[in-house]
Amino acid sequence: QRGVSDTNVANPDSIGLTSVDPASSFVLLGGSFAGGSGWGNNEFARARLVDATHLEIETATAGSKVSWQVVTMAGASVTRGVTSLASADTQSTVAVPTAPSGSLLLASYTSDNASGIAAAALMLESRLATPTSLSFARVQGGSNLSVSWELVQLPYATINGVASFAAGVSSLSPSVAGVAASTSVALSSSQGILGQSGARKVTAGQDVV
């Protein structure tokens, strides 16, 4: 199921769904469209599957259109929860039951930054740090983040990792073994702004990965 949420109409926006099984369903965001001249708290969208018939999309300030998809997959197993980073926090760790190898983490988040804060204060890195813990990290503070996360075990081969760009490096090609390119897809864990494209940033400008 898919659609576009408009937080200018309702924030949070409660979206009615044809009934799904939350235990085998997860949310993918396709990015948000918002006005303004710089990063602001209407840019960052958080998605939460509330129950079998309701998806909630929220921004800290109303005024974004957010593309969303709810995917239900036979054989998938999904656990979900919420966490937060206070303005001074650079990391949050969440304990989870032992995750099977290859599990996929998806996260989306709101930011209460009004405008003009460096990208480093806003970009969030989300990953499965150990089989029993999730890590949410950023380079510097400056805004309160509210995070929704989903830990997804798929009935297919899943490989995850972190690609680190050195200064001056514009692209990387991590080696991925045992994956058929014609039937595989790449997803970023952090979906707060640009859907399936996001990263933790050190720079002070508005560039993104």
mmCIF file of N, CA, C and O in Angstrom, residues 19-55:
data_model
loop_
_atom_site.group_PDB
_atom_site.id
_atom_site.type_symbol
_atom_site.label_atom_id
_atom_site.label_comp_id
_atom_site.label_asym_id
_atom_site.label_seq_id
_atom_site.Cartn_x
_atom_site.Cartn_y
_atom_site.Cartn_z
ATOM 1 N N SER A 19 -6.322 -3.499 6.222
ATOM 2 C CA SER A 19 -5.688 -4.213 7.327
ATOM 3 C C SER A 19 -4.457 -5.015 6.904
ATOM 4 O O SER A 19 -4.482 -5.751 5.910
ATOM 5 N N VAL A 20 -3.373 -4.834 7.653
ATOM 6 C CA VAL A 20 -2.122 -5.555 7.428
ATOM 7 C C VAL A 20 -1.756 -6.324 8.685
ATOM 8 O O VAL A 20 -2.308 -6.083 9.766
ATOM 9 N N ASP A 21 -0.812 -7.232 8.568
ATOM 10 C CA ASP A 21 -0.260 -7.934 9.723
ATOM 11 C C ASP A 21 0.988 -7.183 10.175
ATOM 12 O O ASP A 21 2.010 -7.217 9.492
ATOM 13 N N PRO A 22 0.944 -6.451 11.305
ATOM 14 C CA PRO A 22 2.109 -5.676 11.727
ATOM 15 C C PRO A 22 3.367 -6.527 11.926
ATOM 16 O O PRO A 22 4.481 -6.019 11.776
ATOM 17 N N ALA A 23 3.197 -7.794 12.249
ATOM 18 C CA ALA A 23 4.347 -8.652 12.508
ATOM 19 C C ALA A 23 5.113 -9.017 11.242
ATOM 20 O O ALA A 23 6.247 -9.498 11.317
ATOM 21 N N SER A 24 4.505 -8.776 10.063
ATOM 22 C CA SER A 24 5.194 -9.071 8.806
ATOM 23 C C SER A 24 5.138 -7.877 7.852
ATOM 24 O O SER A 24 5.285 -8.044 6.646
ATOM 25 N N SER A 25 4.952 -6.683 8.395
ATOM 26 C CA SER A 25 4.846 -5.468 7.581
ATOM 27 C C SER A 25 5.847 -4.420 8.058
ATOM 28 O O SER A 25 6.133 -4.317 9.255
ATOM 29 N N PHE A 26 6.365 -3.625 7.114
ATOM 30 C CA PHE A 26 7.295 -2.560 7.458
ATOM 31 C C PHE A 26 7.058 -1.360 6.553
ATOM 32 O O PHE A 26 6.404 -1.462 5.508
ATOM 33 N N VAL A 27 7.609 -0.196 6.953
ATOM 34 C CA VAL A 27 7.354 1.071 6.272
ATOM 35 C C VAL A 27 8.611 1.533 5.543
ATOM 36 O O VAL A 27 9.704 1.543 6.118
ATOM 37 N N LEU A 28 8.445 1.927 4.285
ATOM 38 C CA LEU A 28 9.516 2.553 3.515
ATOM 39 C C LEU A 28 9.067 3.961 3.133
ATOM 40 O O LEU A 28 7.973 4.134 2.594
ATOM 41 N N LEU A 29 9.910 4.953 3.407
ATOM 42 C CA LEU A 29 9.610 6.325 3.014
ATOM 43 C C LEU A 29 10.339 6.655 1.719
ATOM 44 O O LEU A 29 11.472 6.223 1.507
ATOM 45 N N GLY A 30 9.689 7.449 0.874
ATOM 46 C CA GLY A 30 10.283 7.825 -0.402
ATOM 47 C C GLY A 30 10.831 9.234 -0.414
ATOM 48 O O GLY A 30 11.118 9.778 -1.468
ATOM 49 N N GLY A 31 10.943 9.855 0.746
ATOM 50 C CA GLY A 31 11.446 11.212 0.817
ATOM 51 C C GLY A 31 10.329 12.214 1.034
ATOM 52 O O GLY A 31 9.146 11.902 0.895
ATOM 53 N N SER A 32 10.700 13.441 1.406
ATOM 54 C CA SER A 32 9.709 14.465 1.704
ATOM 55 C C SER A 32 9.944 15.707 0.851
ATOM 56 O O SER A 32 11.056 15.978 0.401
ATOM 57 N N PHE A 33 8.869 16.460 0.639
ATOM 58 C CA PHE A 33 8.914 17.717 -0.100
ATOM 59 C C PHE A 33 8.434 18.814 0.835
ATOM 60 O O PHE A 33 7.331 18.742 1.370
ATOM 61 N N ALA A 34 9.293 19.819 1.068
ATOM 62 C CA ALA A 34 8.937 20.893 1.998
ATOM 63 C C ALA A 34 9.548 22.199 1.520
ATOM 64 O O ALA A 34 10.591 22.212 0.860
ATOM 65 N N GLY A 35 8.924 23.313 1.877
ATOM 66 C CA GLY A 35 9.433 24.619 1.499
ATOM 67 C C GLY A 35 10.504 25.111 2.457
ATOM 68 O O GLY A 35 10.839 24.473 3.448
ATOM 69 N N GLY A 36 11.076 26.278 2.165
ATOM 70 C CA GLY A 36 12.081 26.871 3.029
ATOM 71 C C GLY A 36 13.404 27.047 2.319
ATOM 72 O O GLY A 36 13.612 26.561 1.207
ATOM 73 N N SER A 37 14.346 27.736 2.959
ATOM 74 C CA SER A 37 15.634 28.048 2.355
ATOM 75 C C SER A 37 16.784 27.277 2.979
ATOM 76 O O SER A 37 17.943 27.491 2.634
ATOM 77 N N GLY A 38 16.501 26.376 3.910
ATOM 78 C CA GLY A 38 17.558 25.595 4.564
ATOM 79 C C GLY A 38 16.930 24.463 5.341
ATOM 80 O O GLY A 38 15.709 24.294 5.352
ATOM 81 N N TRP A 39 17.769 23.663 6.005
ATOM 82 C CA TRP A 39 17.234 22.582 6.822
ATOM 83 C C TRP A 39 16.306 23.150 7.885
ATOM 84 O O TRP A 39 16.619 24.141 8.539
ATOM 85 N N GLY A 40 15.175 22.506 8.097
ATOM 86 C CA GLY A 40 14.236 22.938 9.121
ATOM 87 C C GLY A 40 13.473 21.764 9.675
ATOM 88 O O GLY A 40 13.605 20.638 9.190
ATOM 89 N N ASN A 41 12.673 22.016 10.696
ATOM 90 C CA ASN A 41 11.991 20.901 11.357
ATOM 91 C C ASN A 41 10.791 20.384 10.579
ATOM 92 O O ASN A 41 10.130 19.453 11.015
ATOM 93 N N ASN A 42 10.488 20.968 9.417
ATOM 94 C CA ASN A 42 9.455 20.381 8.562
ATOM 95 C C ASN A 42 10.055 19.423 7.545
ATOM 96 O O ASN A 42 9.331 18.771 6.802
ATOM 97 N N GLU A 43 11.383 19.321 7.509
ATOM 98 C CA GLU A 43 12.046 18.454 6.535
ATOM 99 C C GLU A 43 12.093 16.991 6.985
ATOM 100 O O GLU A 43 12.201 16.082 6.169
ATOM 101 N N PHE A 44 12.043 16.761 8.281
ATOM 102 C CA PHE A 44 12.335 15.443 8.833
ATOM 103 C C PHE A 44 11.037 14.742 9.221
ATOM 104 O O PHE A 44 10.294 15.216 10.081
ATOM 105 N N ALA A 45 10.768 13.610 8.595
ATOM 106 C CA ALA A 45 9.507 12.902 8.807
ATOM 107 C C ALA A 45 9.737 11.593 9.556
ATOM 108 O O ALA A 45 10.686 10.859 9.269
ATOM 109 N N ARG A 46 8.838 11.311 10.497
ATOM 110 C CA ARG A 46 8.881 10.050 11.237
ATOM 111 C C ARG A 46 7.647 9.239 10.901
ATOM 112 O O ARG A 46 6.521 9.761 10.914
ATOM 113 N N ALA A 47 7.836 7.960 10.583
ATOM 114 C CA ALA A 47 6.729 7.070 10.239
ATOM 115 C C ALA A 47 6.609 5.983 11.295
ATOM 116 O O ALA A 47 7.620 5.436 11.743
ATOM 117 N N ARG A 48 5.367 5.666 11.661
ATOM 118 C CA ARG A 48 5.145 4.638 12.675
ATOM 119 C C ARG A 48 3.896 3.849 12.327
ATOM 120 O O ARG A 48 2.817 4.430 12.148
ATOM 121 N N LEU A 49 4.042 2.533 12.194
ATOM 122 C CA LEU A 49 2.895 1.661 11.989
ATOM 123 C C LEU A 49 2.258 1.445 13.357
ATOM 124 O O LEU A 49 2.777 0.711 14.193
ATOM 125 N N VAL A 50 1.148 2.138 13.601
ATOM 126 C CA VAL A 50 0.518 2.139 14.925
ATOM 127 C C VAL A 50 -0.154 0.809 15.207
ATOM 128 O O VAL A 50 -0.025 0.240 16.300
ATOM 129 N N ASP A 51 -0.911 0.312 14.234
ATOM 130 C CA ASP A 51 -1.587 -0.972 14.369
ATOM 131 C C ASP A 51 -1.911 -1.489 12.978
ATOM 132 O O ASP A 51 -1.386 -0.978 11.979
ATOM 133 N N ALA A 52 -2.781 -2.485 12.899
ATOM 134 C CA ALA A 52 -3.051 -3.148 11.622
ATOM 135 C C ALA A 52 -3.697 -2.237 10.591
ATOM 136 O O ALA A 52 -3.612 -2.497 9.384
ATOM 137 N N THR A 53 -4.319 -1.151 11.027
ATOM 138 C CA THR A 53 -5.074 -0.307 10.089
ATOM 139 C C THR A 53 -4.671 1.161 10.120
ATOM 140 O O THR A 53 -5.341 1.991 9.494
ATOM 141 N N HIS A 54 -3.579 1.506 10.807
ATOM 142 C CA HIS A 54 -3.190 2.919 10.893
ATOM 143 C C HIS A 54 -1.679 3.113 10.789
ATOM 144 O O HIS A 54 -0.900 2.482 11.509
ATOM 145 N N LEU A 55 -1.289 3.997 9.863
ATOM 146 C CA LEU A 55 0.083 4.472 9.732
ATOM 147 C C LEU A 55 0.114 5.927 10.160
ATOM 148 O O LEU A 55 -0.749 6.708 9.754
#
